[in-house]
Structure formats: C-alpha cells, structure tokens
Amino acid sequence: MNSLSLFKRASRCFDDYPSLAKLAVVCTISGGCYVAYADANGTGGAPPVLEEIKKKKVVVLGTGWAGTSFLKKLNNPSYDVQVISPRNYFAFTPLLPSVTCGTVEARSIVEPIRSIVKKKSIDISFWEAECFKIEAENKKVHCRPNSESSKNGKEEFVVDYDYLIIAMGARPNTFNTPGVVENCNFLKEVEDAQQIRQSVINSFEKASLPTFSDEERKRMLHFVVVGGGPTGVEFAAELHDFVNEDLVKLYPAAKDFVKITLLEASDHILNVFDKRITAFAEEKFQRDGIDVKLGSMVVKVSDKEISTKVRGNDGEITTIPYGMVVWSTGNGTHPVIKDFMQQIGQSNRRALATDEWLRVEGCSTIYALGDCATVNQRKVMGMVKVIQKATRRHV
C-alpha cells in the first residue's frame, strides 16, 4: 500500500512538472553509460595516458661548412638536436682574404647560426660554448662558455648524447715552429681578417711618424706571407691591390718602402692546381713586384725577424726583417681532437679516420665531417667499383 501510494505521488509530480521527467531520463542514461565505461576499463579511475616516445639526442660540434651543411639537410623530427660551437655564426671563409683589405665587409660573409636553425621545422637549439673533451665510452662531451670568465673552470658543463657529430674543423698548422703563435697572424676566422686589416693600417700609420729611420720604415712596411697555397696567394694579391690602389694615395710618402714577400717551402706556389695556373700566378706576381721565394722553409719567427732555411743552400739560415707576417700553411689538428684520437687508438693520424658513412672507425654513434676527418679511401674505392660493375650489368 505504501509503495503504491509513493508511485502515485511520483506520477502526479511528473504530471505537474514535466521537466522532472526529462531530468530523470538523462540521469538514468548517463549513469548507465558511466557504469558501462567503468566496466569496460576494469576500474572506475581515469583512462591510462600513453607514454611519450623519447627523442634521440644528437649533439653537433661546430658551425663551419660541415656542421652547417648537416643542419641544413637534417629534416627528421625524431631527433632532439643540440648545436655547440664557440662561433655563433657561419662564415663564408673563401672571402676572408677580401675582408682583410676591405674589398668585402665582414658582415657580408656571415650568417647567424640561430637564423639558420630557426628556419627548420625540427627541434634544434644552440649554445655558444667550446668543447674541450669528448668521452666516447660514457657518451658525454665536456664544454665551457666561450668567455674569459670560464677559465676558472666553474662554468664548465657536461652534455649527454645518443649521437655525436664532430665538425670542429681544423686550426692553423704551425709545424711547431718557434715564435709562430706569438708573432704571426692567421687567416682562419673573421676576427683574424679584421685583425690583419688593422695591423696593415697601423703599420702605415707608424711608418709615417718622423721618429723612424728609412731602414725602420722598410721593415715596418715589409709584409711577409708564409705559405703558397690558395689562401696565402689570394691574400698576397689582395694586399698588393689594397696597397697600390688605396693606401699609397693616403700615405704617398710610404710608397717606396712597401714590399710584399711570399715564402713557399716547395718548388712552386699553388702546387695542388694545374701547372698552367701555377705558372700564370708566378708570372703575375713577378710583374706586380711581389717577391716569391721558393724552397724557403721558415725555422723561427721573432718579433722583428723571420729566419728561413733555403733548400740547396747548404742549410744556411737567412733572416728577413718584417713588419707583419701572415701564416697560412695548411690545417692542423685541434687539441680536443688529438685527445679523442688517443682514446680510440688513432693517435698516429692528423685527422679522424671514418668509414664510407662518415662514422668514426671504432665508434658506432660518433660521426666526423669536414677538415677534422678523413674518409677511408680504400672502402670508398671498393664501393665505387661495385657501383661501376652494377651499372655495366644494367647497361
């Protein structure tokens, strides 16, 4: 009786208030759906969240030709890329000799590395720092900020990697000649070119002072270039044009004291090029008054004189007074690369040995590109022969 009375009362409420009937239906359906969902999941809790796939960490050391080319070609979003270099820009190095004389401004041959990576659709970040140690076994690189404040070692940091791309380039090869580092200018970076330009101007300004003798002026305005390769030859030519087309107009009294000398240890300059190019360059320098001394090996550089040993002259050493020396004798190995080569058993080489895939021999997750590396030629030639055979079969 009580239950029937309760049912009648509920019916009257739904008749008087129709919206209550709709609410009851919605609650019933939603409650059933919730029970069904909880039943299907086995628990009444929140649905499980899928774990995010961790990206592989790729560390790139260097922002030169090799490192920048790698970054431009990298389009795989499966990697987290970290670029580390003491130079926060890419430099078009073939134009460095032109920067020394103002033919081209420094800002025209550089592009910020952050602008380059910003154009990519993948995760690439950059840190301006210097790598001073590589731990291949632990997959770590030790770095420090590219500043004077980091010399105390307090700001050093370690970066882990899954894959390491070594593209650090090379440093000038001094052949351990005494006095080169202390007294010579190099031409590897934009800052080097700017320093050379300033040194040339300072030499002319100093030679214009009345307190020096003619002999001193001749020494101050004697510019010596060591190395007859492409960089040394181009710089000598640029300097000649700069002096004869611009500086002699500003410093007319210094015209008779200027001299440019090119020292080369081999028999010819530009000896890696065709003989016709070599002959043309030597004849052009002779017409322009650039003194080319072939077979001259530098044995010592002091603050005012450069000592050379001429081949075929019974080992006699001659000294040449100079005002500025530009050392351009090829590439040497970075200290961090030397240390890494000793770790992996490549201590008797000038560059890291890699296979045909640019992978460092003995290291499955480390690659080396550019001037700091060399490719195993025998493996490459073997692949070329295989490709040639396959091509002949299809032809």
mmCIF file of N, CA and C in Angstrom, residues 38-106:
data_model
loop_
_atom_site.group_PDB
_atom_site.id
_atom_site.type_symbol
_atom_site.label_atom_id
_atom_site.label_comp_id
_atom_site.label_asym_id
_atom_site.label_seq_id
_atom_site.Cartn_x
_atom_site.Cartn_y
_atom_site.Cartn_z
ATOM 1 N N ALA A 38 33.018 2.181 -16.970
ATOM 2 C CA ALA A 38 33.852 1.685 -15.871
ATOM 3 C C ALA A 38 34.029 0.183 -15.976
ATOM 4 N N ASP A 39 32.977 -0.514 -16.406
ATOM 5 C CA ASP A 39 33.059 -1.964 -16.560
ATOM 6 C C ASP A 39 34.078 -2.339 -17.640
ATOM 7 N N ALA A 40 34.045 -1.583 -18.735
ATOM 8 C CA ALA A 40 34.949 -1.894 -19.850
ATOM 9 C C ALA A 40 36.398 -1.658 -19.481
ATOM 10 N N ASN A 41 36.684 -0.636 -18.648
ATOM 11 C CA ASN A 41 38.053 -0.320 -18.262
ATOM 12 C C ASN A 41 38.528 -1.112 -17.064
ATOM 13 N N GLY A 42 37.630 -1.812 -16.383
ATOM 14 C CA GLY A 42 38.041 -2.647 -15.255
ATOM 15 C C GLY A 42 38.146 -1.893 -13.959
ATOM 16 N N THR A 43 38.308 -0.542 -14.033
ATOM 17 C CA THR A 43 38.400 0.274 -12.821
ATOM 18 C C THR A 43 37.567 1.509 -13.016
ATOM 19 N N GLY A 44 37.257 2.131 -11.937
ATOM 20 C CA GLY A 44 36.491 3.362 -12.032
ATOM 21 C C GLY A 44 37.363 4.590 -12.171
ATOM 22 N N GLY A 45 38.696 4.440 -12.331
ATOM 23 C CA GLY A 45 39.609 5.570 -12.398
ATOM 24 C C GLY A 45 39.675 6.174 -13.787
ATOM 25 N N ALA A 46 40.644 7.131 -13.981
ATOM 26 C CA ALA A 46 40.815 7.811 -15.260
ATOM 27 C C ALA A 46 41.451 6.862 -16.268
ATOM 28 N N PRO A 47 41.221 7.079 -17.555
ATOM 29 C CA PRO A 47 41.816 6.226 -18.586
ATOM 30 C C PRO A 47 43.332 6.367 -18.598
ATOM 31 N N PRO A 48 44.074 5.321 -18.976
ATOM 32 C CA PRO A 48 45.540 5.392 -18.978
ATOM 33 C C PRO A 48 46.053 6.375 -20.024
ATOM 34 N N VAL A 49 47.192 7.039 -19.731
ATOM 35 C CA VAL A 49 47.809 8.009 -20.637
ATOM 36 C C VAL A 49 48.975 7.337 -21.357
ATOM 37 N N LEU A 50 49.030 7.482 -22.687
ATOM 38 C CA LEU A 50 50.109 6.888 -23.461
ATOM 39 C C LEU A 50 51.424 7.584 -23.149
ATOM 40 N N GLU A 51 52.493 6.813 -22.939
ATOM 41 C CA GLU A 51 53.803 7.380 -22.648
ATOM 42 C C GLU A 51 54.401 8.015 -23.901
ATOM 43 N N GLU A 52 55.022 9.206 -23.746
ATOM 44 C CA GLU A 52 55.621 9.917 -24.867
ATOM 45 C C GLU A 52 56.934 9.246 -25.261
ATOM 46 N N ILE A 53 57.129 9.045 -26.550
ATOM 47 C CA ILE A 53 58.353 8.426 -27.047
ATOM 48 C C ILE A 53 59.494 9.429 -26.933
ATOM 49 N N LYS A 54 60.589 9.050 -26.266
ATOM 50 C CA LYS A 54 61.713 9.945 -26.039
ATOM 51 C C LYS A 54 62.554 10.053 -27.305
ATOM 52 N N LYS A 55 62.873 11.291 -27.677
ATOM 53 C CA LYS A 55 63.671 11.521 -28.871
ATOM 54 C C LYS A 55 65.148 11.251 -28.602
ATOM 55 N N LYS A 56 65.840 10.792 -29.630
ATOM 56 C CA LYS A 56 67.281 10.604 -29.522
ATOM 57 C C LYS A 56 67.970 11.965 -29.517
ATOM 58 N N LYS A 57 69.019 12.087 -28.688
ATOM 59 C CA LYS A 57 69.752 13.354 -28.556
ATOM 60 C C LYS A 57 70.939 13.349 -29.514
ATOM 61 N N VAL A 58 70.965 14.323 -30.411
ATOM 62 C CA VAL A 58 72.066 14.486 -31.358
ATOM 63 C C VAL A 58 72.803 15.770 -31.007
ATOM 64 N N VAL A 59 74.101 15.669 -30.753
ATOM 65 C CA VAL A 59 74.931 16.829 -30.442
ATOM 66 C C VAL A 59 75.849 17.104 -31.627
ATOM 67 N N VAL A 60 75.831 18.338 -32.107
ATOM 68 C CA VAL A 60 76.659 18.759 -33.236
ATOM 69 C C VAL A 60 77.702 19.737 -32.722
ATOM 70 N N LEU A 61 78.978 19.428 -32.934
ATOM 71 C CA LEU A 61 80.070 20.300 -32.508
ATOM 72 C C LEU A 61 80.618 21.040 -33.722
ATOM 73 N N GLY A 62 80.354 22.349 -33.785
ATOM 74 C CA GLY A 62 80.889 23.144 -34.889
ATOM 75 C C GLY A 62 79.814 23.745 -35.767
ATOM 76 N N THR A 63 80.083 24.970 -36.256
ATOM 77 C CA THR A 63 79.155 25.672 -37.143
ATOM 78 C C THR A 63 79.863 26.133 -38.413
ATOM 79 N N GLY A 64 80.830 25.341 -38.857
ATOM 80 C CA GLY A 64 81.511 25.658 -40.109
ATOM 81 C C GLY A 64 80.772 25.070 -41.300
ATOM 82 N N TRP A 65 81.516 24.819 -42.361
ATOM 83 C CA TRP A 65 80.902 24.300 -43.584
ATOM 84 C C TRP A 65 80.244 22.943 -43.351
ATOM 85 N N ALA A 66 80.952 22.034 -42.691
ATOM 86 C CA ALA A 66 80.425 20.684 -42.498
ATOM 87 C C ALA A 66 79.233 20.684 -41.552
ATOM 88 N N GLY A 67 79.375 21.346 -40.396
ATOM 89 C CA GLY A 67 78.292 21.355 -39.416
ATOM 90 C C GLY A 67 77.039 22.043 -39.925
ATOM 91 N N THR A 68 77.207 23.179 -40.599
ATOM 92 C CA THR A 68 76.049 23.911 -41.116
ATOM 93 C C THR A 68 75.368 23.141 -42.240
ATOM 94 N N SER A 69 76.140 22.506 -43.102
ATOM 95 C CA SER A 69 75.550 21.704 -44.179
ATOM 96 C C SER A 69 74.736 20.551 -43.615
ATOM 97 N N PHE A 70 75.241 19.933 -42.552
ATOM 98 C CA PHE A 70 74.496 18.848 -41.901
ATOM 99 C C PHE A 70 73.171 19.355 -41.341
ATOM 100 N N LEU A 71 73.212 20.507 -40.685
ATOM 101 C CA LEU A 71 71.988 21.057 -40.086
ATOM 102 C C LEU A 71 70.967 21.428 -41.156
ATOM 103 N N LYS A 72 71.425 21.944 -42.275
ATOM 104 C CA LYS A 72 70.507 22.332 -43.346
ATOM 105 C C LYS A 72 69.829 21.116 -43.977
ATOM 106 N N LYS A 73 70.533 19.989 -44.003
ATOM 107 C CA LYS A 73 69.978 18.789 -44.623
ATOM 108 C C LYS A 73 69.141 17.959 -43.660
ATOM 109 N N LEU A 74 69.253 18.215 -42.355
ATOM 110 C CA LEU A 74 68.550 17.406 -41.364
ATOM 111 C C LEU A 74 67.079 17.814 -41.281
ATOM 112 N N ASN A 75 66.179 16.885 -41.608
ATOM 113 C CA ASN A 75 64.748 17.166 -41.590
ATOM 114 C C ASN A 75 63.942 16.147 -40.790
ATOM 115 N N ASN A 76 64.616 15.225 -40.107
ATOM 116 C CA ASN A 76 63.929 14.177 -39.367
ATOM 117 C C ASN A 76 63.512 14.692 -37.986
ATOM 118 N N PRO A 77 62.202 14.743 -37.695
ATOM 119 C CA PRO A 77 61.756 15.268 -36.395
ATOM 120 C C PRO A 77 61.937 14.293 -35.242
ATOM 121 N N SER A 78 62.523 13.125 -35.504
ATOM 122 C CA SER A 78 62.685 12.116 -34.455
ATOM 123 C C SER A 78 63.868 12.390 -33.541
ATOM 124 N N TYR A 79 64.592 13.480 -33.786
ATOM 125 C CA TYR A 79 65.802 13.760 -33.020
ATOM 126 C C TYR A 79 65.703 15.125 -32.344
ATOM 127 N N ASP A 80 66.318 15.191 -31.171
ATOM 128 C CA ASP A 80 66.487 16.441 -30.443
ATOM 129 C C ASP A 80 67.917 16.896 -30.670
ATOM 130 N N VAL A 81 68.109 17.975 -31.413
ATOM 131 C CA VAL A 81 69.439 18.384 -31.872
ATOM 132 C C VAL A 81 69.946 19.543 -31.025
ATOM 133 N N GLN A 82 71.180 19.400 -30.532
ATOM 134 C CA GLN A 82 71.849 20.445 -29.762
ATOM 135 C C GLN A 82 73.153 20.822 -30.468
ATOM 136 N N VAL A 83 73.275 22.073 -30.883
ATOM 137 C CA VAL A 83 74.477 22.566 -31.569
ATOM 138 C C VAL A 83 75.333 23.310 -30.550
ATOM 139 N N ILE A 84 76.624 22.980 -30.531
ATOM 140 C CA ILE A 84 77.566 23.625 -29.606
ATOM 141 C C ILE A 84 78.772 24.111 -30.412
ATOM 142 N N SER A 85 79.079 25.401 -30.306
ATOM 143 C CA SER A 85 80.213 25.966 -31.042
ATOM 144 C C SER A 85 80.630 27.277 -30.398
ATOM 145 N N PRO A 86 81.922 27.593 -30.394
ATOM 146 C CA PRO A 86 82.362 28.896 -29.876
ATOM 147 C C PRO A 86 82.030 30.045 -30.822
ATOM 148 N N ARG A 87 81.567 29.703 -32.030
ATOM 149 C CA ARG A 87 81.236 30.717 -33.040
ATOM 150 C C ARG A 87 79.744 30.647 -33.328
ATOM 151 N N ASN A 88 79.013 31.728 -33.056
ATOM 152 C CA ASN A 88 77.557 31.700 -33.209
ATOM 153 C C ASN A 88 77.108 32.116 -34.607
ATOM 154 N N TYR A 89 77.952 31.911 -35.592
ATOM 155 C CA TYR A 89 77.614 32.256 -36.963
ATOM 156 C C TYR A 89 78.329 31.313 -37.925
ATOM 157 N N PHE A 90 77.834 31.281 -39.147
ATOM 158 C CA PHE A 90 78.517 30.579 -40.233
ATOM 159 C C PHE A 90 79.233 31.623 -41.076
ATOM 160 N N ALA A 91 80.497 31.358 -41.420
ATOM 161 C CA ALA A 91 81.300 32.304 -42.201
ATOM 162 C C ALA A 91 81.654 31.703 -43.562
ATOM 163 N N PHE A 92 81.529 32.516 -44.591
ATOM 164 C CA PHE A 92 81.918 32.103 -45.941
ATOM 165 C C PHE A 92 83.425 32.348 -46.070
ATOM 166 N N THR A 93 84.197 31.374 -45.641
ATOM 167 C CA THR A 93 85.654 31.536 -45.496
ATOM 168 C C THR A 93 86.423 31.845 -46.781
ATOM 169 N N PRO A 94 85.981 31.436 -47.982
ATOM 170 C CA PRO A 94 86.760 31.800 -49.175
ATOM 171 C C PRO A 94 86.929 33.308 -49.381
ATOM 172 N N LEU A 95 86.062 34.100 -48.764
ATOM 173 C CA LEU A 95 86.164 35.556 -48.930
ATOM 174 C C LEU A 95 86.926 36.237 -47.799
ATOM 175 N N LEU A 96 87.528 35.464 -46.900
ATOM 176 C CA LEU A 96 88.295 36.073 -45.802
ATOM 177 C C LEU A 96 89.446 36.953 -46.297
ATOM 178 N N PRO A 97 90.219 36.526 -47.322
ATOM 179 C CA PRO A 97 91.277 37.429 -47.815
ATOM 180 C C PRO A 97 90.746 38.770 -48.286
ATOM 181 N N SER A 98 89.530 38.792 -48.826
ATOM 182 C CA SER A 98 88.944 40.064 -49.268
ATOM 183 C C SER A 98 88.553 40.940 -48.088
ATOM 184 N N VAL A 99 88.211 40.316 -46.961
ATOM 185 C CA VAL A 99 87.854 41.083 -45.760
ATOM 186 C C VAL A 99 89.081 41.790 -45.197
ATOM 187 N N THR A 100 90.263 41.201 -45.350
ATOM 188 C CA THR A 100 91.477 41.799 -44.790
ATOM 189 C C THR A 100 91.776 43.167 -45.390
ATOM 190 N N CYS A 101 91.322 43.397 -46.605
ATOM 191 C CA CYS A 101 91.632 44.654 -47.285
ATOM 192 C C CYS A 101 90.404 45.517 -47.520
ATOM 193 N N GLY A 102 89.256 45.102 -47.011
ATOM 194 C CA GLY A 102 88.061 45.911 -47.136
ATOM 195 C C GLY A 102 87.329 45.763 -48.447
ATOM 196 N N THR A 103 87.778 44.870 -49.313
ATOM 197 C CA THR A 103 87.043 44.630 -50.562
ATOM 198 C C THR A 103 85.637 44.138 -50.267
ATOM 199 N N VAL A 104 85.531 43.321 -49.218
ATOM 200 C CA VAL A 104 84.250 42.808 -48.747
ATOM 201 C C VAL A 104 84.173 43.066 -47.247
ATOM 202 N N GLU A 105 83.020 43.538 -46.784
ATOM 203 C CA GLU A 105 82.843 43.765 -45.357
ATOM 204 C C GLU A 105 82.546 42.446 -44.643
ATOM 205 N N ALA A 106 82.968 42.368 -43.391
ATOM 206 C CA ALA A 106 82.819 41.125 -42.624
ATOM 207 C C ALA A 106 81.358 40.718 -42.482
#
